[in-house]
Short mmCIF file of C-alpha atoms in Angstrom, two decimals:
data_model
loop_
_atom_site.label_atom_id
_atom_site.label_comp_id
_atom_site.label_asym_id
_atom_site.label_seq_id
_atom_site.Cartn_x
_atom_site.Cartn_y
_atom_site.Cartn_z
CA UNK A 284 69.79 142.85 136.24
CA UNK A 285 68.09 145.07 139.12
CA UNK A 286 66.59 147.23 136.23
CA UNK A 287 65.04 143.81 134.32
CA UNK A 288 64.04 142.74 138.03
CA UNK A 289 62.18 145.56 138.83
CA UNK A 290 60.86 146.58 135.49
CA UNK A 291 58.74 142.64 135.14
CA UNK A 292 58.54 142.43 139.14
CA UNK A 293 54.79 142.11 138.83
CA UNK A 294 55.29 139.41 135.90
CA UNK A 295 57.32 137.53 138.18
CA UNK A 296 59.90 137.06 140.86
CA UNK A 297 62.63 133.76 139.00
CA UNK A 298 66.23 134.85 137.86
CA UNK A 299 68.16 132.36 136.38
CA UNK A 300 71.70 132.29 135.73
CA UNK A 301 74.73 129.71 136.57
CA UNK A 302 77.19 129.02 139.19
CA UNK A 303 80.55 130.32 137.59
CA UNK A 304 79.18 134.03 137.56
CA UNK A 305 81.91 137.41 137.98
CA UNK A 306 80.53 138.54 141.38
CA UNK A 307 79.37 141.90 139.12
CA UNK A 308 76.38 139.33 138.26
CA UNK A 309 76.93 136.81 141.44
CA UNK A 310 76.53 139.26 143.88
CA UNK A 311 73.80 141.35 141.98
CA UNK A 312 71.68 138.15 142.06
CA UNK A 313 72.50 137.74 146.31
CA UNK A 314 70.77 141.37 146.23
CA UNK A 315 68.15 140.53 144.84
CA UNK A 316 67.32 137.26 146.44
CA UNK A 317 67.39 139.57 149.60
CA UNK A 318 64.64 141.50 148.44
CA UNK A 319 62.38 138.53 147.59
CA UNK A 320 64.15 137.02 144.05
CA UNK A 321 64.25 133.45 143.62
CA UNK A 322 67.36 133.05 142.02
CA UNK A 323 68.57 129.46 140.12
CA UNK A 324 71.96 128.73 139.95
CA UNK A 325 72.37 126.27 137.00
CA UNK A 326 75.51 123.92 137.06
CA UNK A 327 78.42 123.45 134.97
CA UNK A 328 80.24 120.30 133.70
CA UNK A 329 83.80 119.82 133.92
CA UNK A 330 84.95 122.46 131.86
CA UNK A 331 83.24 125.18 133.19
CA UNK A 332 80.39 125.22 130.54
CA UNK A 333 76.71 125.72 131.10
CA UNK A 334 74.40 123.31 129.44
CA UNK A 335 71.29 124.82 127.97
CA UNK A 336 69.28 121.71 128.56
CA UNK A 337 69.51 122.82 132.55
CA UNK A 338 68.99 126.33 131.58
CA UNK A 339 65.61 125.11 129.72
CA UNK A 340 64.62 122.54 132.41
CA UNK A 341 65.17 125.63 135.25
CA UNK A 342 62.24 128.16 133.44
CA UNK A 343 59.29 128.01 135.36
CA UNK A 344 56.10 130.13 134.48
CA UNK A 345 57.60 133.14 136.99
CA UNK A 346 61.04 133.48 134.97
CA UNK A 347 61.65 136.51 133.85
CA UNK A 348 65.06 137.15 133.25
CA UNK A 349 68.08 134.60 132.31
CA UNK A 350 71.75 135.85 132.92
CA UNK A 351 74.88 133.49 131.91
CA UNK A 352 78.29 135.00 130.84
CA UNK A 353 79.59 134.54 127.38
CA UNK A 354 82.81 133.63 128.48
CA UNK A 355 84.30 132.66 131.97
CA UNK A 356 87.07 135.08 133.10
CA UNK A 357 89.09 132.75 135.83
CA UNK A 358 89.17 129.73 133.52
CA UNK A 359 88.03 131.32 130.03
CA UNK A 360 85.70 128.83 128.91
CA UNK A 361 82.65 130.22 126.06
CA UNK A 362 79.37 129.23 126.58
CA UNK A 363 76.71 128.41 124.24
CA UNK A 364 75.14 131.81 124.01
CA UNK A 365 73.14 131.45 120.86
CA UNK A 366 71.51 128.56 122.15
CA UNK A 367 70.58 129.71 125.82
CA UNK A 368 69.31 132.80 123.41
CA UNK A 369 67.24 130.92 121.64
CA UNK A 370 65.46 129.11 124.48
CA UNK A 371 64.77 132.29 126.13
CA UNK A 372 63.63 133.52 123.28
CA UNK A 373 61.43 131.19 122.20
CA UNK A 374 59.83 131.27 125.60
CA UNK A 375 59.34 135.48 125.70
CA UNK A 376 62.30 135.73 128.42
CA UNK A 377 64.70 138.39 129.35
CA UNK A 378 68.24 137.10 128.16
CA UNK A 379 71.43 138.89 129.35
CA UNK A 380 75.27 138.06 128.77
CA UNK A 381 78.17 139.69 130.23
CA UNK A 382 80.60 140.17 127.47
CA UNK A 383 83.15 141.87 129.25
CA UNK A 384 85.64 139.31 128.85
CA UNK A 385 84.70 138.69 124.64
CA UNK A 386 83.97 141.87 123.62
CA UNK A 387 86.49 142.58 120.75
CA UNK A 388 87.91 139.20 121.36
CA UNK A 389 85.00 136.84 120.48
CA UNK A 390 82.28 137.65 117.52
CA UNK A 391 79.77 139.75 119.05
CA UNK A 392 76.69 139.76 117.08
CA UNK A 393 73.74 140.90 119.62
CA UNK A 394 71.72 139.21 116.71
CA UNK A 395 73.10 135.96 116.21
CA UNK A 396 73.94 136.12 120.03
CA UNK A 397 70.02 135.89 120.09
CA UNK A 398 70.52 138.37 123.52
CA UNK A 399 68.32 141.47 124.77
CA UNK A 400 71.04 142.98 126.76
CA UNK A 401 74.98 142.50 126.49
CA UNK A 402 77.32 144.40 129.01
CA UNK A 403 80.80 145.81 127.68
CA UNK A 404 83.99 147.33 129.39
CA UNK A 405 86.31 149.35 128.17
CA UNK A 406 89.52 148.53 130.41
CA UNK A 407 89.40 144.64 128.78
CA UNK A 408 90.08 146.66 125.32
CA UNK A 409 92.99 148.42 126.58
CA UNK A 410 90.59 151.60 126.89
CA UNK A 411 89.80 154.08 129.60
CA UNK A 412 88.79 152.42 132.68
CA UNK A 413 85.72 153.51 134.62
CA UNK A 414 83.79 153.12 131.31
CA UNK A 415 81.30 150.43 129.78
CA UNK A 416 78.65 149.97 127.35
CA UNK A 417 75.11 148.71 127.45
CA UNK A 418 73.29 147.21 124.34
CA UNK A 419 69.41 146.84 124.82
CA UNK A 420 67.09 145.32 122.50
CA UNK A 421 64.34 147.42 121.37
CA UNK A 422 61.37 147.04 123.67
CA UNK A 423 63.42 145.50 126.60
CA UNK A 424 62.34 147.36 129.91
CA UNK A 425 64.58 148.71 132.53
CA UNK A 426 63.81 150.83 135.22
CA UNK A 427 66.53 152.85 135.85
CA UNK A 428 69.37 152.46 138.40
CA UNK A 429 70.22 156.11 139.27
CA UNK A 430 67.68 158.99 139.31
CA UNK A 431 68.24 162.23 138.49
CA UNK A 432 68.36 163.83 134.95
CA UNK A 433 66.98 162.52 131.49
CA UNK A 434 70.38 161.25 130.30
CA UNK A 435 70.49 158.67 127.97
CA UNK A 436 66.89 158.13 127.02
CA UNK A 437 65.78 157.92 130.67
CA UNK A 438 67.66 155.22 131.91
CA UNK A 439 70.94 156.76 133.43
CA UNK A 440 71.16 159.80 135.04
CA UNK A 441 74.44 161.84 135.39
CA UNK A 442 76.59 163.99 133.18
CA UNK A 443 77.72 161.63 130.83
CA UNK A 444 81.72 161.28 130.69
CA UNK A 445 82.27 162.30 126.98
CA UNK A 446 86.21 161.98 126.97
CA UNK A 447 86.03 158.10 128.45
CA UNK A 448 83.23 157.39 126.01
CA UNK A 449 85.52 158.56 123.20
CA UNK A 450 88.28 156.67 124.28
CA UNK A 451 86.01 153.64 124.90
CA UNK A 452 85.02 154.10 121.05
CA UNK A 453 88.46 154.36 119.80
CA UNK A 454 89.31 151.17 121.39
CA UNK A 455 86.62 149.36 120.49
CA UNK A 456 87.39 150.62 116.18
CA UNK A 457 91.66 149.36 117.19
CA UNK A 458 90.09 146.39 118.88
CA UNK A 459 87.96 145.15 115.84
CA UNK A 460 90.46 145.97 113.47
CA UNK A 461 93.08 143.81 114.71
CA UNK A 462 91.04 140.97 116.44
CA UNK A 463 91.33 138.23 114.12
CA UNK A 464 95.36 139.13 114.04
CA UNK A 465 95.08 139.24 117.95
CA UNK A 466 93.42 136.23 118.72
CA UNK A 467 95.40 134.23 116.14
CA UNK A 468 98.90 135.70 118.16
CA UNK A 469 96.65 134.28 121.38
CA UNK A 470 96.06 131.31 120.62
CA UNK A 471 99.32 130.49 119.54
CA UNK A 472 101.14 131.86 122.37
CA UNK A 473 98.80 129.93 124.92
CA UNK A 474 98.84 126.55 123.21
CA UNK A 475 103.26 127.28 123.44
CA UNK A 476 102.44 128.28 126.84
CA UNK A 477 100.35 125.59 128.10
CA UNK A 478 102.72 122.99 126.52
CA UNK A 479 105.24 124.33 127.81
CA UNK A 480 103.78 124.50 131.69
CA UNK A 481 102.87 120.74 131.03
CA UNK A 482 106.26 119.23 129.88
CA UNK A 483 108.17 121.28 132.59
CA UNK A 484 106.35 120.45 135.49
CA UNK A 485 104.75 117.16 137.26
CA UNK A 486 101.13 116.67 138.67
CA UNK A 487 99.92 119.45 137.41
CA UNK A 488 96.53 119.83 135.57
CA UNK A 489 95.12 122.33 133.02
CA UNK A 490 91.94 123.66 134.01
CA UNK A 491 88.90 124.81 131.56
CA UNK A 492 88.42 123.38 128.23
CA UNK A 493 91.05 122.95 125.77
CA UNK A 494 89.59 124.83 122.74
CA UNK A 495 86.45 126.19 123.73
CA UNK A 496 88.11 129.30 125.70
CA UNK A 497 89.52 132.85 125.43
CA UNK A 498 92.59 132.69 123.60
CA UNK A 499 94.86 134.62 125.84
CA UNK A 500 93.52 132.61 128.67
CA UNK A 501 95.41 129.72 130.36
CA UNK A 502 94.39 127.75 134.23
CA UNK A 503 96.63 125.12 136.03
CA UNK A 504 96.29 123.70 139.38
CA UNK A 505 99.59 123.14 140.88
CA UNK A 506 99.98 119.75 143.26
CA UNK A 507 100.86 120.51 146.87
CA UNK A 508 100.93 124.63 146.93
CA UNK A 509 99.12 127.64 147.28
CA UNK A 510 98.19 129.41 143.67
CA UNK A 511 98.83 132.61 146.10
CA UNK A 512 102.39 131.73 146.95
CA UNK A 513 102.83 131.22 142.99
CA UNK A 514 101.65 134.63 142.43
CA UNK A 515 104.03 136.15 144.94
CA UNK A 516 107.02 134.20 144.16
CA UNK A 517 106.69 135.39 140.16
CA UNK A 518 105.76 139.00 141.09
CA UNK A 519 109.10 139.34 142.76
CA UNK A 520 110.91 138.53 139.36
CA UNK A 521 108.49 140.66 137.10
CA UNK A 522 105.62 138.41 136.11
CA UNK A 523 102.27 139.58 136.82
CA UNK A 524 99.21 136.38 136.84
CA UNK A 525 96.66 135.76 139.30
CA UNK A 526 95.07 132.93 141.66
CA UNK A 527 91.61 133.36 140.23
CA UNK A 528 90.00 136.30 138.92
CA UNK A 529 92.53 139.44 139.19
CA UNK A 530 89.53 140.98 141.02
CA UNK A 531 89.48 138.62 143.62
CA UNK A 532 93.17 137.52 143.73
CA UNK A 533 94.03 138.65 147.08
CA UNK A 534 91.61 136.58 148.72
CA UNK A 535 92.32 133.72 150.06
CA UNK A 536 88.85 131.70 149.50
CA UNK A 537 89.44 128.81 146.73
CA UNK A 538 87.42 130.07 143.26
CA UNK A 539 84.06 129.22 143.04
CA UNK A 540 84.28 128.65 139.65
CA UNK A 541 86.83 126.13 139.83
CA UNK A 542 85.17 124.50 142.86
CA UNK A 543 81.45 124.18 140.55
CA UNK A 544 83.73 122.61 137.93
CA UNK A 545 84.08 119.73 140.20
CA UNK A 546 87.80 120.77 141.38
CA UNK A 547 88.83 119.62 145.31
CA UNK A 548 89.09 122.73 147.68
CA UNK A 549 93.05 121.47 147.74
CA UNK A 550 93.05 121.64 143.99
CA UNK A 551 90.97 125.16 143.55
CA UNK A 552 93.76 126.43 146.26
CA UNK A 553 96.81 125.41 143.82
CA UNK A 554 95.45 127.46 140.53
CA UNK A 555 97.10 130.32 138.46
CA UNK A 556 95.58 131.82 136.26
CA UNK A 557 97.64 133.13 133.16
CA UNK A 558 96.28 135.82 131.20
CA UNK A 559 98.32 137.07 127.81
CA UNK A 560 97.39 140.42 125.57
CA UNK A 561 98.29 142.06 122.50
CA UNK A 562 101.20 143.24 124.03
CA UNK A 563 102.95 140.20 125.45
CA UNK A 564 105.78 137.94 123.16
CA UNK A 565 107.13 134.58 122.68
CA UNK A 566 110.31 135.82 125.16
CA UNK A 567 108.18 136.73 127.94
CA UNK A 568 106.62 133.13 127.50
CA UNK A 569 110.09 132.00 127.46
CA UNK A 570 110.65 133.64 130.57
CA UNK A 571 107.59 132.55 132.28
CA UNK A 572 108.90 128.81 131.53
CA UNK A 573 111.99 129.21 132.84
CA UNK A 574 111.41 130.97 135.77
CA UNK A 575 108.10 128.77 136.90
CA UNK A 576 108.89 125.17 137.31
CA UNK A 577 112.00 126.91 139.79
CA UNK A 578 109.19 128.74 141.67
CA UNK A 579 106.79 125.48 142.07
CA UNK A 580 110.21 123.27 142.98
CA UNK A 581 110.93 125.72 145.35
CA UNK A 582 107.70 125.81 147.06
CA UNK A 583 106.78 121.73 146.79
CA UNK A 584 110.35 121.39 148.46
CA UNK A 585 108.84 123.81 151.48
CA UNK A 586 105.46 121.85 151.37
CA UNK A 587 104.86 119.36 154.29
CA UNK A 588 102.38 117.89 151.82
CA UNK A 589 104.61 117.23 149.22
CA UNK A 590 106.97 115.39 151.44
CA UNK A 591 104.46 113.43 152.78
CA UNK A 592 102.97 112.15 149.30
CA UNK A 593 107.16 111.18 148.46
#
């Protein structure tokens, strides 16, 4: 984003992107409204998806760069790429996605994606961590982020890290191979999952949309308790899931991505997210179902606000 910023700076100064962001692209924009960026934060509807009509309404003549994520990672919801693409496309602006979350999940296609630059990680593929990828339409400009050396045609300096970019690479071939196996294994485990979480357990509600989303991904909002005393409780007894995004679970702030999807600061408060991999089985979704409505009956009978709505 900084590159695209400062590479059309002269050709103008208006950043769109939306309001469910990972705070790699939130915060990136906050930078660069401090240095003189207008930045427009397009909103989402109820399921956490961007609508391109307000992504085409918010171009003005000093846009020059559009960023919006191909798929949310605190409530997993897929946007409509190709079509944001295609607006900003039609209308000679930059267009970015952060596929971080889809990449070797989701189909990819940079073309049919109708993007100029798509961002990557290695650690969602089960790969080295520390590493990511880059793809950059021909003729996009940049201006590089770190100076130094002529590595990688000019536009990132620094030795490159040849045994993480091979291990990148060999997740990314396992990854491909096996995706349409994986995300059928998803899917099925989440819709068990998510049925399950619903018949156990009262007033709860299942955040994100119901088929538009990652398939390993799962949201609730627990009635009368903190998502954060959730995550506790089950990490005691072996189960690893998070309050929003796992890079912001230990604070205490309610998501912002749950809160632009319309969600009460009470509501945002109560979430878990559940995230599920190649790795995980029907048994440990068993044992997530047995051991969570115990946890949330524990903690509702500890609640003051619980009490009070009984």
């Amino acid at each position: 984003l900084k590159g695209v910023a400062e590479a059309l700076s002269k050709k103008g100064n208006h950043i769109i992107t939306s309001s469910i962001e990972h705070p790699a692209i939130g915060n990136t924009c906050k930078y660069l409204q401090r240095r003189g960026f207008e930045i427009t934060y397009v909103p989402v509807d109820k399921y956490a998806i961007v609508d391109p009509d307000h992504v085409a309404a918010a171009i003005t003549d000093r846009t020059i760069l559009i960023s919006i994520m191909h798929a949310n990672n605190v409530v997993g919801s897929i946007q409509p790429i190709a079509e944001i693409g295609k607006i900003a496309r039609e209308r000679g602006i930059i267009f970015h996605t952060d596929a971080v979350q889809s990449f070797g999940t989701l189909e990819t296609d940079v073309g049919e994606l109708n993007v100029d630059l798509m961002s990557m990680s290695s650690h969602k593929l089960h790969g080295p961590k520390g590493v990511g990828a880059l793809y950059i339409r021909k003729g996009t400009k940049l201006t590089p982020q770190m100076q130094g050396g002529e590595h990688e045609r000019r536009r990132r300096a620094g030795t490159e890290n040849v045994p993480g970019i091979v291990g990148f690479a060999k997740a990314v071939e396992i990854a491909m191979a096996e995706r349409e196996e994986k995300v059928e294994k998803l899917e099925e485990l989440r819709k068990y999952l998510v049925a399950g979480v619903l018949e156990r357990i009262e007033e709860v509600s299942y955040n994100g949309h119901p088929e538009k989303r990652l398939p390993g991904n799962a949201n609730f909002s627990f009635k009368y308790i903190e998502g954060e005393s959730v995550v506790l409780q089950l990490d005691m007894v072996g189960i690893a899931v998070s309050s929003g995004s796992a890079c912001a679970s230990a604070s205490l702030e309610p998501s912002h991505v749950l809160l632009a999807m319309g969600l009460t600061a009470e509501d945002a408060h109560g979430s878990l997210r559940v995230t599920m991999g190649r790795s995980n089985t029907k048994e440990e979704v068993d044992y997530f179902l047995e051991v969570l409505p115990e946890v949330v009956g524990k903690l509702r009978r500890m609640s003051p606000l619980y009490a009070q709505a009984r």
